[in-house]
CSV table of C-alpha atoms in Angstrom, one decimal:
chain,number,residue,atom,x,y,z
O,1,MET,CA,-30.1,-11.3,97.8
O,2,VAL,CA,-31.0,-7.6,96.9
O,3,VAL,CA,-28.1,-5.5,95.6
O,4,LEU,CA,-27.9,-1.7,96.0
O,5,ILE,CA,-26.3,-0.5,92.5
O,6,GLN,CA,-25.0,3.0,91.7
O,7,GLU,CA,-27.2,5.4,89.9
O,8,VAL,CA,-25.7,4.6,86.4
O,9,LEU,CA,-29.1,4.9,84.9
O,10,ARG,CA,-30.9,8.2,85.1
O,11,GLU,CA,-32.8,10.6,83.0
O,12,PRO,CA,-30.7,12.6,80.7
O,13,ALA,CA,-28.7,15.4,82.8
O,14,LYS,CA,-28.3,19.0,81.9
O,15,ALA,CA,-24.8,19.4,83.4
O,16,ALA,CA,-21.9,17.0,84.3
O,17,VAL,CA,-18.5,17.0,85.6
O,18,PHE,CA,-16.1,14.5,84.9
O,19,LEU,CA,-13.0,13.9,87.1
O,20,VAL,CA,-10.2,11.5,86.4
O,21,LEU,CA,-7.7,11.0,89.1
O,22,ALA,CA,-4.4,9.1,89.9
O,23,VAL,CA,-4.2,8.3,93.8
O,24,ARG,CA,-0.8,9.1,94.8
O,25,PRO,CA,1.4,6.2,96.6
O,26,GLY,CA,0.5,5.8,100.3
O,27,SER,CA,-2.8,7.8,99.8
O,28,GLU,CA,-4.8,4.5,99.4
O,29,ASP,CA,-6.7,4.4,102.8
O,30,VAL,CA,-7.5,8.0,102.1
O,31,ALA,CA,-8.9,7.2,98.6
O,32,ARG,CA,-10.9,4.0,100.0
O,33,GLY,CA,-12.5,6.2,102.8
O,34,LEU,CA,-13.9,8.8,100.3
O,35,LEU,CA,-15.1,6.2,98.0
O,36,ALA,CA,-17.3,4.8,101.0
O,37,ASP,CA,-18.4,8.2,101.9
O,38,VAL,CA,-19.2,9.6,98.6
O,39,ALA,CA,-22.8,8.6,98.3
O,40,GLY,CA,-23.1,10.3,101.7
O,41,LEU,CA,-21.6,13.5,100.2
O,42,ALA,CA,-24.0,13.7,97.2
O,43,ARG,CA,-26.8,13.2,99.3
O,44,ALA,CA,-25.6,16.1,101.7
O,45,VAL,CA,-25.1,18.4,98.6
O,46,GLY,CA,-28.0,17.3,96.6
O,47,PHE,CA,-30.6,17.5,99.8
O,48,ARG,CA,-30.9,21.3,99.3
O,49,ALA,CA,-32.1,20.9,95.7
O,50,PRO,CA,-33.7,17.3,95.3
O,51,ASP,CA,-35.7,18.1,92.2
O,52,ASP,CA,-32.4,18.7,90.5
O,53,GLN,CA,-31.4,15.1,90.6
O,54,LEU,CA,-27.8,15.3,91.8
O,55,SER,CA,-25.9,12.0,91.4
O,56,CYS,CA,-22.2,10.7,91.4
O,57,VAL,CA,-21.0,7.4,89.8
O,58,VAL,CA,-17.4,6.4,90.8
O,59,GLY,CA,-15.4,3.9,88.7
O,60,ILE,CA,-12.1,2.3,89.7
O,61,GLY,CA,-9.3,1.6,87.2
O,62,ALA,CA,-7.5,-1.7,86.8
O,63,SER,CA,-3.9,0.0,88.1
O,64,ALA,CA,-5.8,1.2,91.2
O,65,TRP,CA,-7.9,-2.1,92.0
O,66,GLY,CA,-5.2,-3.9,93.6
O,67,ARG,CA,-3.9,-1.1,95.5
O,68,LEU,CA,-7.3,0.0,97.1
O,69,TYR,CA,-8.9,-3.4,97.7
O,70,ASP,CA,-7.9,-7.2,99.0
O,71,ALA,CA,-10.6,-8.6,96.6
O,72,PRO,CA,-9.8,-10.1,93.3
O,73,ALA,CA,-10.3,-7.7,90.4
O,74,PRO,CA,-13.6,-7.9,88.5
O,75,ARG,CA,-13.2,-10.6,85.6
O,76,GLU,CA,-13.1,-8.1,82.6
O,77,LEU,CA,-11.2,-5.0,84.1
O,78,HIS,CA,-8.0,-4.3,82.2
O,79,PRO,CA,-6.3,-1.0,81.3
O,80,PHE,CA,-7.7,0.8,78.1
O,81,ARG,CA,-6.3,-0.9,74.9
O,82,ALA,CA,-5.0,1.6,72.5
O,83,LEU,CA,-6.1,1.6,69.1
O,84,SER,CA,-4.2,2.5,66.0
O,85,GLY,CA,-5.7,2.6,62.4
O,86,ALA,CA,-4.2,3.7,59.0
O,87,ARG,CA,-5.1,7.5,59.7
O,88,HIS,CA,-6.5,7.6,63.4
O,89,THR,CA,-5.4,6.6,66.8
O,90,ALA,CA,-7.5,6.0,70.3
O,91,PRO,CA,-4.9,6.6,72.8
O,92,ALA,CA,-4.9,5.0,76.1
O,93,THR,CA,-4.5,7.4,79.2
O,94,HIS,CA,-4.1,6.4,82.8
O,95,GLY,CA,-6.9,6.7,85.3
O,96,ASP,CA,-7.2,5.3,88.8
O,97,LEU,CA,-10.6,7.0,89.8
O,98,LEU,CA,-13.6,8.4,87.7
O,99,PHE,CA,-16.2,10.5,89.2
O,100,HIS,CA,-19.2,11.0,87.0
O,101,LEU,CA,-21.1,13.9,88.4
O,102,ARG,CA,-24.8,14.5,86.9
O,103,SER,CA,-27.3,17.1,87.6
O,104,ARG,CA,-29.9,19.6,86.2
O,105,ARG,CA,-27.6,22.3,87.4
O,106,LEU,CA,-23.9,22.7,87.2
O,107,ASP,CA,-23.6,24.5,90.5
O,108,LEU,CA,-24.5,21.2,92.3
O,109,CYS,CA,-21.9,19.2,90.3
O,110,PHE,CA,-19.4,22.0,90.9
O,111,GLU,CA,-20.1,21.8,94.8
O,112,LEU,CA,-19.9,18.1,94.9
O,113,ALA,CA,-16.8,17.9,93.1
O,114,ARG,CA,-15.2,20.6,95.3
O,115,GLN,CA,-16.3,18.5,98.4
O,116,VAL,CA,-14.6,15.4,96.8
O,117,MET,CA,-11.6,17.0,96.1
O,118,ALA,CA,-11.4,18.7,99.5
O,119,ARG,CA,-11.4,15.1,100.9
O,120,LEU,CA,-8.5,14.1,98.4
O,121,ALA,CA,-6.4,17.2,98.7
O,122,GLY,CA,-2.9,16.1,98.5
O,123,HIS,CA,-3.5,12.6,97.9
O,124,VAL,CA,-4.5,12.5,94.2
O,125,LYS,CA,-3.2,14.0,91.1
O,126,VAL,CA,-6.2,15.6,88.6
O,127,LEU,CA,-5.5,13.9,85.3
O,128,ASP,CA,-8.4,15.4,83.5
O,129,GLU,CA,-11.5,17.5,84.4
O,130,VAL,CA,-14.3,18.6,82.1
O,131,GLN,CA,-17.4,20.5,82.8
O,132,GLY,CA,-20.1,19.3,80.3
O,133,PHE,CA,-23.4,20.6,79.3
O,134,LYS,CA,-26.5,19.7,77.0
O,135,TYR,CA,-26.6,21.6,73.9
O,136,PHE,CA,-29.9,22.7,72.6
O,137,ASP,CA,-32.3,19.7,72.1
O,138,GLU,CA,-30.0,17.1,73.1
O,139,ARG,CA,-27.4,17.9,70.2
O,140,ASP,CA,-23.5,17.8,70.4
O,141,LEU,CA,-21.5,20.5,68.9
O,142,LEU,CA,-21.5,18.8,65.6
O,143,GLY,CA,-25.2,19.9,65.4
O,144,PHE,CA,-26.5,16.2,65.5
O,145,VAL,CA,-28.8,14.6,68.1
O,146,ASP,CA,-26.5,12.6,70.5
O,147,GLY,CA,-28.3,9.6,72.6
O,148,THR,CA,-30.9,8.4,69.8
O,149,GLU,CA,-30.2,4.7,70.4
O,150,ASN,CA,-30.0,4.2,74.0
O,151,PRO,CA,-31.9,1.3,75.5
O,152,THR,CA,-34.5,2.1,78.1
O,153,GLY,CA,-36.2,0.2,80.7
O,154,SER,CA,-35.3,-3.5,81.4
O,155,LYS,CA,-33.1,-3.3,78.1
O,156,ALA,CA,-31.1,-0.6,79.8
O,157,VAL,CA,-30.5,-2.6,82.8
O,158,ALA,CA,-29.4,-5.8,81.0
O,159,ALA,CA,-27.0,-3.7,79.0
O,160,ILE,CA,-25.1,-2.2,81.5
O,161,THR,CA,-25.5,-4.7,84.4
O,162,VAL,CA,-22.9,-7.6,85.2
O,163,GLY,CA,-24.8,-10.6,86.2
O,164,ASP,CA,-24.1,-14.4,87.1
O,165,GLU,CA,-21.0,-14.5,84.7
O,166,ASP,CA,-19.2,-12.7,87.6
O,167,PRO,CA,-21.2,-13.1,90.8
O,168,ALA,CA,-18.8,-11.4,93.0
O,169,TYR,CA,-19.5,-8.3,91.1
O,170,ALA,CA,-23.0,-8.7,90.1
O,171,GLY,CA,-24.8,-5.5,90.0
O,172,GLY,CA,-21.8,-3.6,88.7
O,173,SER,CA,-20.8,-2.2,85.2
O,174,TYR,CA,-18.0,-1.3,83.1
O,175,VAL,CA,-17.4,2.3,81.9
O,176,VAL,CA,-15.1,3.7,78.9
O,177,VAL,CA,-14.4,7.6,78.8
O,178,GLN,CA,-12.9,9.3,75.8
O,179,LYS,CA,-12.4,13.2,75.3
O,180,TYR,CA,-12.9,14.1,71.5
O,181,LEU,CA,-12.1,17.4,70.1
O,182,HIS,CA,-13.9,18.9,67.1
O,183,ASP,CA,-12.4,20.6,64.2
O,184,LEU,CA,-15.4,22.7,63.9
O,185,ASP,CA,-14.0,24.9,61.0
O,186,ALA,CA,-13.6,21.8,58.9
O,187,TRP,CA,-16.9,20.4,59.7
O,188,GLN,CA,-19.0,23.7,59.1
O,189,ALA,CA,-17.3,23.6,55.9
O,190,LEU,CA,-19.2,20.6,54.7
O,191,PRO,CA,-22.4,20.9,53.1
O,192,VAL,CA,-25.1,19.8,55.4
O,193,ALA,CA,-26.0,16.8,53.0
O,194,GLU,CA,-22.4,15.5,53.1
O,195,GLN,CA,-22.6,16.1,57.3
O,196,GLU,CA,-25.4,13.7,57.2
O,197,ARG,CA,-23.5,11.1,55.5
O,198,VAL,CA,-20.7,11.1,57.7
O,199,ILE,CA,-23.0,10.8,60.7
O,200,GLY,CA,-25.8,8.4,58.9
O,201,ARG,CA,-28.7,10.5,60.0
O,202,GLU,CA,-30.5,13.6,59.0
O,203,LYS,CA,-29.5,16.6,60.9
O,204,LEU,CA,-32.8,18.2,61.6
O,205,SER,CA,-35.1,15.2,62.0
O,206,ASP,CA,-32.6,12.9,63.5
O,207,ILE,CA,-34.0,10.0,61.2
O,208,GLU,CA,-31.4,7.5,60.4
O,209,LEU,CA,-30.6,7.3,56.7
O,210,THR,CA,-32.1,4.3,54.5
O,211,ASP,CA,-29.8,1.4,54.1
O,212,ALA,CA,-29.5,2.4,50.3
O,213,ASP,CA,-28.0,5.6,51.4
O,214,GLN,CA,-26.2,4.8,54.4
O,215,PRO,CA,-22.4,4.8,53.7
O,216,ALA,CA,-20.4,2.1,54.9
O,217,ASN,CA,-18.1,4.4,56.7
O,218,SER,CA,-20.6,6.6,58.6
O,219,HIS,CA,-20.7,6.8,62.3
O,220,VAL,CA,-24.0,4.8,62.6
O,221,THR,CA,-22.5,1.8,60.5
O,222,ALA,CA,-19.2,1.9,62.3
O,223,THR,CA,-20.9,1.9,65.8
O,224,THR,CA,-23.6,-0.9,65.2
O,225,ILE,CA,-22.5,-4.1,66.8
O,226,VAL,CA,-24.2,-7.4,65.8
O,227,ASP,CA,-23.4,-10.8,66.9
O,228,ALA,CA,-23.4,-13.7,64.4
O,229,ASP,CA,-26.8,-14.5,65.4
O,230,GLY,CA,-28.2,-11.0,64.5
O,231,THR,CA,-28.5,-9.7,68.0
O,232,GLU,CA,-27.6,-6.1,68.2
O,233,ARG,CA,-25.5,-5.2,71.2
O,234,GLN,CA,-26.2,-2.0,73.3
O,235,ILE,CA,-24.5,0.1,75.8
O,236,VAL,CA,-25.7,3.3,77.5
O,237,ARG,CA,-24.1,6.4,76.6
O,238,GLU,CA,-24.1,9.9,78.6
O,239,ASN,CA,-22.0,12.0,76.4
O,240,MET,CA,-21.7,15.7,77.1
O,241,ALA,CA,-20.6,18.7,74.9
O,242,PHE,CA,-17.9,20.9,76.3
O,243,GLY,CA,-15.9,23.6,75.1
O,244,SER,CA,-14.1,26.9,75.4
O,245,PRO,CA,-15.0,29.4,72.8
O,246,GLY,CA,-12.1,31.7,74.0
O,247,ALA,CA,-9.5,28.9,73.5
O,248,ALA,CA,-11.4,27.6,70.3
O,249,GLU,CA,-11.7,24.1,72.0
O,250,PHE,CA,-14.9,22.4,71.2
O,251,GLY,CA,-15.5,18.7,72.2
O,252,THR,CA,-17.6,15.7,73.1
O,253,TYR,CA,-16.7,13.7,76.2
O,254,PHE,CA,-17.8,10.1,75.4
O,255,ILE,CA,-18.9,8.0,78.3
O,256,GLY,CA,-20.3,4.6,77.7
O,257,TYR,CA,-21.5,2.0,80.2
O,258,ALA,CA,-21.9,-1.7,79.7
O,259,ALA,CA,-22.0,-5.2,81.3
O,260,THR,CA,-18.9,-6.0,79.3
O,261,PRO,CA,-16.1,-3.8,78.1
O,262,ASP,CA,-16.0,-6.1,74.8
O,263,VAL,CA,-19.0,-4.5,73.3
O,264,ILE,CA,-17.7,-0.9,73.4
O,265,GLU,CA,-14.0,-2.3,72.3
O,266,ARG,CA,-15.4,-3.8,69.4
O,267,MET,CA,-17.3,-0.7,68.6
O,268,LEU,CA,-13.9,1.3,68.8
O,269,HIS,CA,-12.1,-0.9,66.8
O,270,ARG,CA,-14.7,-0.5,64.1
O,271,MET,CA,-14.4,3.1,64.4
O,272,PHE,CA,-10.6,3.4,64.4
O,273,VAL,CA,-9.2,0.3,62.5
O,274,GLY,CA,-12.3,-0.2,60.5
O,275,ALA,CA,-14.2,-3.3,59.4
O,276,PRO,CA,-12.8,-4.0,57.0
O,277,PRO,CA,-9.4,-2.8,58.0
O,278,GLY,CA,-9.1,0.9,56.5
O,279,ASN,CA,-12.8,1.6,56.4
O,280,HIS,CA,-12.8,4.0,59.5
O,281,ASP,CA,-15.4,6.0,60.9
O,282,ARG,CA,-15.6,9.2,59.0
O,283,ILE,CA,-16.3,11.2,61.9
O,284,LEU,CA,-12.8,10.9,63.2
O,285,ASP,CA,-11.7,13.0,60.2
O,286,PHE,CA,-13.3,16.0,62.2
O,287,SER,CA,-13.2,14.7,65.7
O,288,THR,CA,-9.9,13.5,67.5
O,289,ALA,CA,-9.7,11.2,70.6
O,290,VAL,CA,-7.3,12.7,73.2
O,291,THR,CA,-7.8,10.4,76.2
O,292,GLY,CA,-9.2,6.9,76.7
O,293,SER,CA,-9.7,5.1,80.1
O,294,LEU,CA,-11.6,2.1,81.5
O,295,PHE,CA,-13.0,1.7,84.7
O,296,PHE,CA,-15.3,-0.7,86.8
O,297,VAL,CA,-18.4,0.6,88.6
O,298,PRO,CA,-18.8,-1.5,91.5
O,299,THR,CA,-21.9,-1.6,93.5
O,300,ALA,CA,-22.7,1.2,96.2
O,301,GLU,CA,-22.7,-1.7,98.8
O,302,PHE,CA,-19.2,-2.6,97.8
O,303,LEU,CA,-18.0,0.9,98.1
O,304,GLU,CA,-19.1,1.1,101.7
O,305,ASP,CA,-18.1,-2.3,102.6
O,306,PRO,CA,-15.6,-3.9,100.4
O,307,THR,CA,-15.5,-7.6,102.0
O,308,PRO,CA,-14.0,-9.9,99.7
O,309,ALA,CA,-16.2,-12.3,97.9
O,310,PRO,CA,-15.4,-15.6,96.6
O,311,THR,CA,-14.7,-16.2,93.2
O,312,THR,CA,-16.0,-18.8,90.6
O,313,THR,CA,-14.6,-20.4,87.5
O,314,THR,CA,-17.7,-19.4,85.4
O,315,PRO,CA,-16.5,-18.7,81.9
O,316,ALA,CA,-16.8,-15.0,80.8
O,317,ARG,CA,-20.1,-14.3,78.9
O,318,THR,CA,-19.7,-14.1,75.1
O,319,THR,CA,-23.4,-13.8,74.3
O,320,PRO,CA,-26.2,-11.3,75.6
O,321,ARG,CA,-27.9,-12.3,78.9
O,322,THR,CA,-31.1,-11.5,80.6
O,323,VAL,CA,-31.7,-8.9,83.2
O,324,PRO,CA,-29.7,-10.3,86.5
O,325,ARG,CA,-31.5,-11.3,89.6
O,326,THR,CA,-29.8,-8.5,91.6
O,327,MET,CA,-31.8,-5.5,91.0
O,328,PRO,CA,-31.6,-2.1,92.9
O,329,ARG,CA,-33.8,-1.5,95.8
O,330,THR,CA,-35.4,1.3,94.1
O,331,MET,CA,-35.9,2.3,90.6
O,332,PRO,CA,-33.8,4.8,89.0
O,333,VAL,CA,-35.0,8.6,89.3
O,334,GLY,CA,-36.8,9.5,86.4
O,335,SER,CA,-38.1,5.9,85.7
O,336,THR,CA,-41.8,5.0,85.2
O,337,ALA,CA,-44.0,2.2,86.6
O,338,ASP,CA,-43.0,0.0,83.6
O,339,GLY,CA,-39.1,0.5,84.3
O,340,SER,CA,-38.8,2.7,81.5
O,341,LEU,CA,-36.2,5.6,82.0
O,342,GLY,CA,-37.9,7.6,79.3
O,343,ILE,CA,-34.3,8.3,77.9
O,344,GLY,CA,-34.2,8.3,74.0
O,345,SER,CA,-32.0,5.8,72.4
O,346,LEU,CA,-28.9,6.2,70.0
O,347,ARG,CA,-27.4,4.5,67.2
O,348,ARG,CA,-25.9,8.1,66.9
O,349,SER,CA,-24.9,8.1,70.4
O,350,ARG,CA,-22.0,6.6,69.0
O,351,THR,CA,-19.3,9.3,69.5
């Protein structure tokens, strides 16, 4: 069977809008109808500027799934789990729906967001809205390249796509979002060499520090997830800078896609609690998480026709798997003949 997936994998966008919404009681039919039509809305808005690659990925939270659909929830869908370490906390914040809009132009994202909200007017509460932008040469507002270790090609597909372990939702993904606010004054007071030790990379070249120079509490170290057999687990991040100079607000919107939320949850545990406990990611001394939500990204076909599918008793996956048999009808925009998306990769995409 061929499954049409949502366009999670795309070449890096220049602009994005992130919308996290709560569906008001009694408005489930309206929300479900909008989700069925959102791909058409994106095509209509993007048709006037096809080279600017407008897209929209929709995620559904655990609290909303049973209200919107009769089908059983995806196997690993649950509310975001808050984390509290000795010094830093990753809060859990509510979210029924996530809209991740991307393009080379912010005006296209803006127009699609406007159309979505017009359809949902009076039926949802906006919990968070962020307009993100690419900052210089793929850097975050801390001045370091963000996205270096993202997998590409078939590895990217395998990293984000649910497979035979949950056949009713094969082709879907999980996504975690967090908004981080930076203390730029404190950060810029650090010498560049010390900033590099916090991140685990050279600032100018983006080269990872050697093992001998890599601190145990660097961002790179904290966000590197390796299984007992030596396999490094990967996710796909599409982080964006955002801010308001007039309000002195500067941040990074973290968004990570994965085939299982377990990988991201392990990463966040290492960041906030530490491995061993107390050895937290030092970037958190300068970047504070103020939101945290988990969503499931169903296939585009499910959104258009959410027919309940039979469930199985197949155990949940605990080890990496190969690329699923359910592949998109077309290659993602920006891909090449060998399946490469041309995205960089990132062991510092780990914000």
